Amino acid sequence: MEFGPYLMLAMLEGAVLAAVLALMASGLSLTFGVMRVVNVAHGEFYMLGAVIAWFVAHLVGGGAALSFVAAAIIAPLAVGVLAAAADITILKRIDYDPERTIVATIGLLYVIQQVTLMTYGPDARPVEPPFNSRIALPWIEWGEGGPSLYFPWGLSTTSYKLFVIGAAAVLILAIRLFMTRSRAGLIMRATQLDSDMATAFGIPVERVYAAVFGLGAALAALAGVLIVPIQQAHYLMGGDALLLSFIVVIIGGLGSMAGTIVAAVLIGMSDGIISVFFSPTLAKIIATLLVALVLVFRPQGLFGTRDR
Amino acid sequence: MLRLEGISAGYGPAIVLRDLSLSAAPGRITCLMGRNGAGKTTTLKAIMGLVRPSAGRIMLGDQVISDLPAHRVAGQGIGYVPQGRGLFSELSVAQNLRIGLMARRGDAAETAAIRAEVLTRFPRLAERLDQRADTLSGGEQQMLSMARALCLRPRLLLLDEPTEGLQPSMIEAIRQVIMSLRDAGAAVLLVEQRIDAVLAIADHVHVIENGRNLEDFDAAALTRAPERLRAHLGV
């Protein structure tokens, strides 16, 4: 294949990763932005979303489409409720102290991971996508008669991958509208800006924290549901996703949703392109190097503010 | 209306208030004065439930509000204008007011009426409803902080140095608002450092030092011997 079509193929793979990463990292960024805590268990909520999707696919009959829709509803709800319960029973009791929250969520990470290993097992298991037709993509050829379209061999994607990109974009837009237009979003933003004043104006901050922790986890679970027909569900799949999410929120600026989206596109696309042309390991090395450079030269991230 | 009975409170191991008692009555402006670090701001935070008393109790009417969860204190009819204004900086003027209106928990008609009333009182805010709070001038920010507190239609208003850093015309406007609230029957507890401002509007003054009661003055005593108050404050 020529360079141009090959690059387009790599960018499409990168766009799928960017879409899922944006969704997952938005959850992490939301949690940090409102609660000022670092949730190390966030990757496990992503993994749980994928594993629950597998269970739902095997328990619900009626075809891949129905089980996918069921998983997309059940997994985020179940994981969101689990995370809110973890917030109330663990994080609230340690008063959301930043250092102790990191240790507590590391503990939560291992508990979720090991319980999944004991119940789901060590195998990677596939989930059938709701639809998966192959779509050949055109490329422009410049001939003597001017530009013309042709379909290079191997330049194709699937309808499901395009759906993942579109669904993530719609969900991120929905989060944005929820945060800026809804009463609940206003309460969350007020809590983020000044939790003491929010309390002084009748906002039950601890309940807001539980809701935000649950919502952040639900977004990670939804990302897991979206990715599982492409990557398979495995009890260790949360580790890489967590690393990439941290890279994204650090580059974008901790707590900045806009920065998170931009950084997810940057990291996802570069990961896709470098993985296709060179190797996935090199992609991770470059992303980690980028984080180091951001931490040295712009510690608040691309869109973050210094006074946070 | 408001009574603090033997309150002790602080931040972790640091005790700031020690067996402090004071009161604020409806239709009166009660000033809380003291040198820097005396515990004035902590007193207001304790009333709002933001700092938990380790001893004593805080009553509003017949209700013990120091036992309530902090987020339920405002709903008892207490408006709070904190030091530094405490605005939600990235939210608009309208959104800051909406937070105040949500705390009131009134029905739609009452909420609309209160909003209109507050914007009539502060017409400059009505012109800047979509503007972010942190882009307002200092005086406008103070107006917004007061307007947000008034959205609760408070029976008790707590003000922590509301005129700090403002130009004289703005100070006079805020003084007029405080006096009109007093005339409408609200209890006002005002933390203020400027003695001339206190002498002009106070009905009662509590002076505290190191978190303890030092001396109380009524309006007549203040008029007779303002130098005693100055001596307490070291000015």
XYZ file of C-alpha atoms in Angstrom:
543
model
C 0.000 0.000 0.000
C 1.193 3.537 -0.722
C 2.083 5.945 2.081
C -1.079 8.103 1.825
C -3.683 5.327 2.193
C -1.481 3.667 4.827
C -1.415 6.925 6.830
C -5.192 7.240 6.552
C -5.583 3.691 7.849
C -3.296 4.500 10.799
C -5.268 7.665 11.537
C -8.533 5.750 11.560
C -7.112 3.299 14.102
C -5.859 6.282 16.100
C -9.283 7.937 15.953
C -10.910 4.854 17.509
C -8.371 4.886 20.344
C -8.761 8.675 20.722
C -12.548 8.339 20.958
C -12.460 5.680 23.671
C -9.645 7.458 25.491
C -11.503 10.782 25.436
C -14.532 9.144 27.002
C -12.554 7.342 29.673
C -10.245 10.267 30.492
C -13.270 12.605 30.717
C -14.444 10.488 33.639
C -11.044 10.723 35.315
C -10.849 14.467 34.655
C -14.383 15.033 35.976
C -13.562 13.169 39.187
C -10.346 15.106 39.705
C -11.882 18.416 38.661
C -14.778 18.295 41.119
C -13.345 16.215 43.965
C -9.610 16.989 43.683
C -8.787 13.324 44.133
C -6.745 11.011 41.914
C -8.644 7.805 41.242
C -6.101 5.054 40.563
C -8.925 2.492 40.241
C -10.356 4.267 37.179
C -8.864 1.690 34.793
C -10.633 -1.091 36.683
C -13.998 0.588 36.117
C -13.168 0.502 32.389
C -12.264 -3.186 32.683
C -15.463 -3.888 34.639
C -17.482 -2.237 31.866
C -15.942 -4.603 29.318
C -16.337 -7.699 31.547
C -19.949 -6.858 32.418
C -20.587 -6.393 28.684
C -19.327 -9.968 28.156
C -21.563 -11.317 30.929
C -24.568 -9.415 29.580
C -23.868 -10.647 26.049
C -23.963 -14.223 27.352
C -26.988 -13.806 29.599
C -29.202 -11.767 27.269
C -30.391 -13.556 24.187
C -31.892 -11.990 21.107
C -28.800 -11.227 19.080
C -25.674 -9.108 19.246
C -27.475 -5.771 18.818
C -29.865 -6.333 21.722
C -27.164 -7.611 24.062
C -24.934 -4.650 23.127
C -27.688 -2.161 23.946
C -28.370 -3.997 27.212
C -24.667 -3.930 28.078
C -24.421 -0.211 27.236
C -27.183 0.441 29.787
C -26.427 -2.138 32.483
C -22.606 -1.879 32.665
C -22.352 1.913 33.267
C -25.236 1.787 35.755
C -23.760 -1.133 37.705
C -20.244 0.323 37.720
C -21.552 3.794 38.597
C -23.464 2.417 41.582
C -20.414 0.373 42.677
C -18.182 3.459 42.459
C -20.667 5.650 44.355
C -20.830 2.966 47.055
C -17.011 2.889 47.189
C -17.025 6.667 47.558
C -19.490 6.594 50.456
C -17.903 3.653 52.266
C -14.212 4.426 51.656
C -13.347 7.896 50.330
C -15.837 9.784 52.484
C -14.467 8.041 55.588
C -10.946 9.212 54.823
C -12.297 12.725 54.241
C -11.128 12.762 50.596
C -7.572 13.330 51.792
C -5.536 13.343 48.527
C -2.709 11.055 49.670
C -4.915 8.541 51.458
C -7.314 8.529 48.494
C -4.493 7.403 46.211
C -3.652 4.524 48.565
C -7.338 3.648 49.007
C -7.996 3.553 45.260
C -4.883 1.413 44.724
C -6.470 -1.015 47.185
C -9.764 -0.771 45.322
C -7.909 -1.484 42.070
C -6.535 -4.769 43.415
C -9.819 -5.819 44.995
C -11.749 -5.278 41.736
C -9.016 -6.932 39.670
C -8.734 -10.006 41.866
C -12.495 -10.463 42.291
C -12.780 -10.288 38.491
C -10.016 -12.878 38.134
C -11.799 -15.173 40.585
C -15.203 -14.842 38.912
C -14.508 -14.109 35.252
C -11.200 -15.928 34.911
C -7.851 -15.139 33.313
C -8.912 -15.503 29.664
C -9.509 -12.718 27.174
C -13.029 -13.158 25.816
C -14.597 -11.549 22.759
C -17.963 -9.849 22.521
C -19.672 -9.805 19.169
C -20.192 -6.278 17.787
C -23.798 -5.282 17.072
C -22.867 -4.672 13.436
C -19.552 -5.001 11.707
C -19.734 -4.591 7.956
C -16.468 -3.780 6.210
C -16.368 -0.406 4.520
C -13.824 0.146 1.742
C -12.430 3.668 1.761
C -11.527 5.644 -1.336
C -8.263 7.426 -2.039
C -7.450 10.147 -4.547
C -5.229 9.338 -7.461
C -3.697 12.079 -9.584
C -3.567 10.910 -13.168
C -3.151 12.586 -16.535
C -6.897 13.343 -16.627
C -6.849 15.020 -13.181
C -7.801 13.632 -9.763
C -9.879 10.484 -9.558
C -11.075 8.240 -6.751
C -10.065 4.610 -6.401
C -10.253 1.976 -3.668
C -6.757 0.792 -2.663
C -6.528 -2.801 -1.490
C -6.532 -2.983 2.310
C -7.791 0.568 2.921
C -10.926 -0.172 4.848
C -12.537 0.076 8.246
C -15.623 -1.361 9.859
C -18.978 0.195 10.499
C -18.556 -0.592 14.206
C -15.305 1.388 14.460
C -16.967 4.387 12.832
C -19.857 3.936 15.280
C -17.421 4.012 18.227
C -15.963 7.321 17.012
C -19.429 8.818 16.494
C -20.847 7.478 19.778
C -17.915 8.852 21.788
C -18.303 12.256 20.126
C -22.045 12.327 20.930
C -21.457 11.211 24.526
C -18.770 13.852 25.093
C -21.101 16.506 23.694
C -23.819 15.209 26.018
C -21.466 15.487 29.028
C -20.631 19.027 27.991
C -24.322 19.951 27.738
C -25.045 18.225 31.052
C -22.323 20.194 32.835
C -23.202 23.569 31.305
C -27.000 23.453 30.942
C -28.424 21.220 33.645
C -29.144 21.990 37.289
C -27.065 18.970 38.376
C -24.168 20.171 36.214
C -24.383 23.636 37.782
C -24.257 22.084 41.243
C -21.213 20.009 40.263
C -19.418 23.051 38.852
C -20.186 25.136 41.930
C -18.835 22.323 44.118
C -15.727 22.140 41.931
C -15.102 25.884 42.224
C -15.620 26.263 45.989
C -16.923 23.349 48.039
C -17.204 25.427 51.239
C -19.360 28.071 49.589
C -21.390 25.349 47.879
C -22.085 23.911 51.344
C -22.936 27.381 52.653
C -25.590 27.606 49.930
C -27.244 24.309 50.739
C -25.435 21.957 48.353
C -24.842 18.535 49.947
C -21.225 18.287 48.827
C -20.674 14.685 49.950
C -23.661 13.521 47.890
C -22.308 15.488 44.926
C -18.953 13.730 45.354
C -20.609 10.302 45.370
C -22.551 11.205 42.218
C -19.448 12.545 40.465
C -17.365 9.501 41.411
C -20.156 7.284 40.096
C -20.538 9.312 36.900
C -16.780 9.248 36.232
C -16.733 5.476 36.707
C -19.811 5.063 34.497
C -18.027 6.914 31.678
C -15.043 4.568 32.015
C -17.398 1.576 31.961
C -19.122 2.912 28.843
C -15.709 3.235 27.187
C -15.081 -0.407 28.155
C -18.399 -1.486 26.605
C -17.557 0.363 23.377
C -14.075 -1.123 23.074
C -14.814 -4.746 23.983
C -16.075 -5.810 20.527
C -12.726 -4.587 19.134
C -10.247 -5.604 21.869
C -11.829 -8.417 23.969
C -12.436 -8.297 27.720
C -9.579 -9.241 30.052
C -9.112 -8.718 33.773
C -5.796 -6.867 33.252
C -7.011 -4.542 30.483
C -7.437 -1.599 32.897
C -3.702 -1.019 33.385
C -2.813 0.339 29.934
C -6.049 2.290 29.759
C -5.335 3.918 33.136
C -1.799 4.877 32.053
C -3.077 6.445 28.826
C -5.863 8.243 30.704
C -3.389 9.750 33.148
C -1.180 10.805 30.225
C -4.189 12.482 28.622
C -5.411 14.350 31.713
C -1.882 15.504 32.628
C -1.213 16.814 29.121
C -4.691 18.345 28.837
C -4.594 19.887 32.313
C -5.999 18.134 35.367
C -9.691 18.901 35.684
C -9.994 20.588 32.265
C -12.569 18.791 30.113
C -11.601 20.715 26.969
C -7.923 19.927 27.548
C -8.784 16.274 28.109
C -10.529 16.011 24.743
C -7.701 17.760 22.867
C -5.054 15.626 24.578
C -7.042 12.421 23.944
C -7.150 13.215 20.224
C -3.423 14.056 20.262
C -2.385 10.915 22.151
C -4.881 8.614 20.435
C -3.953 9.717 16.930
C -0.208 9.667 17.580
C -0.510 6.258 19.248
C -2.432 4.914 16.254
C -0.033 6.338 13.682
C 3.185 5.404 15.492
C 1.864 1.920 16.298
C 1.027 1.253 12.634
C 4.246 2.691 11.184
C 6.697 1.666 13.941
C 5.593 -0.153 17.092
C 3.039 0.231 19.919
C 5.906 0.302 22.446
C 7.470 3.321 20.732
C 4.064 5.035 20.815
C 3.879 4.559 24.602
C 7.471 5.761 25.046
C 6.756 8.956 23.093
C 3.513 9.600 24.984
C 5.299 9.162 28.311
C 8.098 11.453 27.147
C 5.487 14.044 26.193
C 4.051 13.864 29.722
C 7.535 14.396 31.161
C 8.025 17.466 28.949
C 4.628 18.871 29.934
C 5.370 18.328 33.632
C 8.699 20.144 33.283
C 7.683 23.047 31.035
C 3.937 23.450 31.651
C 2.998 21.556 34.819
C -0.597 22.778 34.716
C -1.062 21.068 31.318
C -2.121 22.597 28.017
C -5.501 23.871 29.274
C -5.039 23.808 33.047
C -4.668 26.804 35.320
C -1.778 27.325 37.725
C -3.833 28.268 40.771
C -5.525 24.921 41.055
C -32.776 35.179 67.216
C -29.156 33.972 66.895
C -27.391 32.796 70.023
C -23.930 31.331 70.368
C -23.634 29.668 73.758
C -20.114 28.860 74.958
C -18.737 27.931 71.551
C -15.266 26.436 71.205
C -14.033 25.661 67.716
C -10.918 25.555 65.559
C -9.038 23.856 62.776
C -7.599 20.474 63.780
C -5.424 20.968 66.852
C -5.529 24.799 66.556
C -8.293 26.137 68.816
C -9.558 29.520 67.599
C -12.805 30.127 69.539
C -12.867 29.572 73.294
C -16.140 29.545 75.178
C -17.503 32.341 72.975
C -21.043 33.604 73.496
C -22.876 36.245 71.503
C -26.253 37.039 70.033
C -27.877 38.916 67.163
C -31.474 40.123 67.359
C -34.020 40.724 64.567
C -34.155 44.276 63.250
C -30.741 45.094 64.662
C -27.226 45.330 63.282
C -24.792 43.504 65.522
C -21.119 44.052 64.838
C -18.377 41.613 65.669
C -15.017 43.291 66.122
C -11.544 42.281 67.157
C -7.941 42.443 66.090
C -6.597 40.273 63.272
C -6.707 36.618 64.249
C -9.274 37.210 67.002
C -11.620 34.605 65.472
C -14.231 36.783 63.721
C -14.257 34.868 60.428
C -14.144 31.528 62.271
C -17.221 32.614 64.253
C -19.190 33.165 61.039
C -17.922 29.859 59.623
C -19.011 28.096 62.811
C -22.508 29.587 62.459
C -22.645 28.339 58.846
C -21.519 24.850 59.910
C -18.271 25.106 57.955
C -16.281 24.785 61.189
C -17.696 22.327 63.708
C -17.826 23.499 67.349
C -16.125 21.136 69.799
C -18.187 22.583 72.646
C -21.234 24.795 73.116
C -24.188 25.213 70.790
C -25.554 27.641 68.227
C -29.271 28.429 68.277
C -31.390 30.135 65.645
C -34.691 30.875 67.328
C -35.575 27.652 69.124
C -33.545 25.418 66.823
C -30.042 24.148 67.530
C -28.358 24.701 64.152
C -24.922 23.509 65.267
C -26.313 19.934 65.184
C -27.489 20.223 61.566
C -25.447 18.986 58.593
C -23.599 22.028 57.206
C -25.564 22.066 53.940
C -28.854 22.386 55.834
C -27.849 25.505 57.785
C -28.452 27.967 54.917
C -31.968 26.572 54.447
C -32.889 27.834 57.936
C -32.819 31.336 56.433
C -29.186 32.363 56.849
C -27.473 34.371 54.107
C -23.680 34.440 54.126
C -21.431 37.043 52.494
C -17.924 35.736 53.195
C -14.650 37.596 53.325
C -13.202 37.756 49.798
C -16.770 37.472 48.416
C -16.662 33.697 47.846
C -18.175 33.869 44.382
C -18.198 30.900 42.022
C -15.674 32.649 39.828
C -16.164 30.761 36.552
C -19.953 30.865 36.739
C -21.986 33.745 35.357
C -23.838 36.312 37.440
C -27.121 34.524 36.667
C -25.683 31.150 37.687
C -24.330 32.535 40.970
C -27.784 33.903 41.739
C -29.346 30.575 40.756
C -27.229 28.810 43.379
C -28.585 31.236 45.981
C -32.143 30.692 44.783
C -31.718 26.902 44.902
C -30.755 27.195 48.568
C -34.086 28.924 49.262
C -36.000 25.916 47.807
C -39.052 28.023 46.975
C -41.598 27.268 44.247
C -41.174 28.700 40.734
C -43.319 31.777 41.363
C -41.522 32.655 44.599
C -38.124 32.060 42.977
C -38.988 34.395 40.086
C -40.266 37.039 42.502
C -37.124 36.917 44.662
C -34.890 37.072 41.595
C -36.738 40.123 40.275
C -36.593 41.765 43.701
C -32.838 41.178 44.025
C -32.133 42.467 40.518
C -34.226 45.566 41.241
C -32.078 46.186 44.290
C -28.870 45.661 42.262
C -29.661 46.944 38.734
C -26.008 46.756 37.634
C -26.138 43.001 38.029
C -29.238 42.853 35.823
C -27.127 44.333 33.013
C -24.420 41.692 33.481
C -26.358 38.466 33.951
C -24.341 36.502 31.379
C -20.973 37.882 32.455
C -18.570 35.641 34.380
C -18.301 36.590 38.060
C -14.517 36.933 37.942
C -14.742 39.553 35.194
C -16.817 41.955 37.327
C -15.252 44.912 39.127
C -14.552 44.576 42.861
C -17.674 46.528 43.773
C -19.861 44.527 41.409
C -18.469 41.299 42.829
C -19.412 42.444 46.315
C -22.894 43.336 45.058
C -23.205 39.868 43.549
C -22.074 38.241 46.779
C -24.730 40.181 48.693
C -27.376 39.603 46.024
C -26.701 35.841 46.143
C -27.145 35.870 49.920
C -30.365 37.901 49.600
C -31.752 35.243 47.238
C -32.444 33.220 50.397
C -34.632 36.044 51.778
C -32.562 35.618 54.948
C -33.870 36.256 58.429
C -30.221 36.337 59.508
C -27.503 37.846 57.315
C -23.821 37.247 58.067
C -21.407 39.702 56.469
C -17.633 39.358 56.725
C -15.957 42.696 55.971
C -18.248 43.505 53.031
C -16.715 46.930 52.369
C -13.072 45.806 52.343
C -11.169 47.320 49.421
C -14.150 49.184 47.956
C -14.438 52.799 46.866
C -16.534 55.183 49.036
C -19.580 55.280 46.724
C -19.771 51.487 46.782
C -19.319 51.396 50.561
C -22.259 53.773 50.939
C -24.406 51.636 48.592
C -23.651 48.521 50.637
C -24.346 50.379 53.887
C -27.756 51.366 52.511
C -28.542 47.738 51.660
C -27.542 46.569 55.153
C -29.667 49.237 56.801
C -32.689 48.463 54.616
C -32.422 44.789 55.583
C -32.284 45.770 59.243
C -35.345 47.966 58.740
C -37.133 45.041 57.090
C -36.642 43.031 60.295
C -33.652 40.839 59.467
C -30.945 40.200 62.022
C -27.550 41.332 60.698
C -24.243 40.083 62.091
C -21.479 42.188 60.591
C -17.751 41.600 60.900
C -16.106 44.956 60.305
C -12.677 46.436 60.981
C -13.484 50.087 60.246
C -14.566 51.770 63.475
C -16.206 54.760 61.740
C -18.433 52.405 59.746
C -19.383 50.507 62.890
C -20.169 53.661 64.845
C -22.438 54.781 62.004
C -24.669 51.726 61.812
C -24.186 49.353 64.747
C -26.946 48.718 67.273
C -24.717 46.440 69.292
C -21.030 45.497 69.229
C -19.297 42.340 70.485
C -15.525 42.697 70.824
C -13.573 39.449 70.921
C -9.904 38.695 71.552
C -8.140 35.359 71.063
C -11.525 33.755 70.427
C -12.975 34.912 73.771
C -15.542 37.592 74.640
C -13.779 40.798 75.652
C -16.561 43.413 75.963
C -20.005 44.221 74.590
C -21.303 47.706 73.753
C -24.793 48.897 72.953
C -25.382 51.904 70.650
C -25.615 54.385 73.552
C -22.357 53.179 75.120
C -20.624 53.436 71.755
C -21.785 57.025 71.308
C -20.684 57.955 74.828
C -17.261 56.351 74.778
C -16.014 55.332 71.349
C -12.411 55.639 72.545
C -12.893 52.504 74.673
C -13.669 50.534 71.512
C -10.635 52.049 69.792
C -8.475 51.014 72.740
C -9.633 47.388 72.420
C -8.742 47.352 68.754
C -5.405 49.109 69.246
C -6.140 52.000 66.865
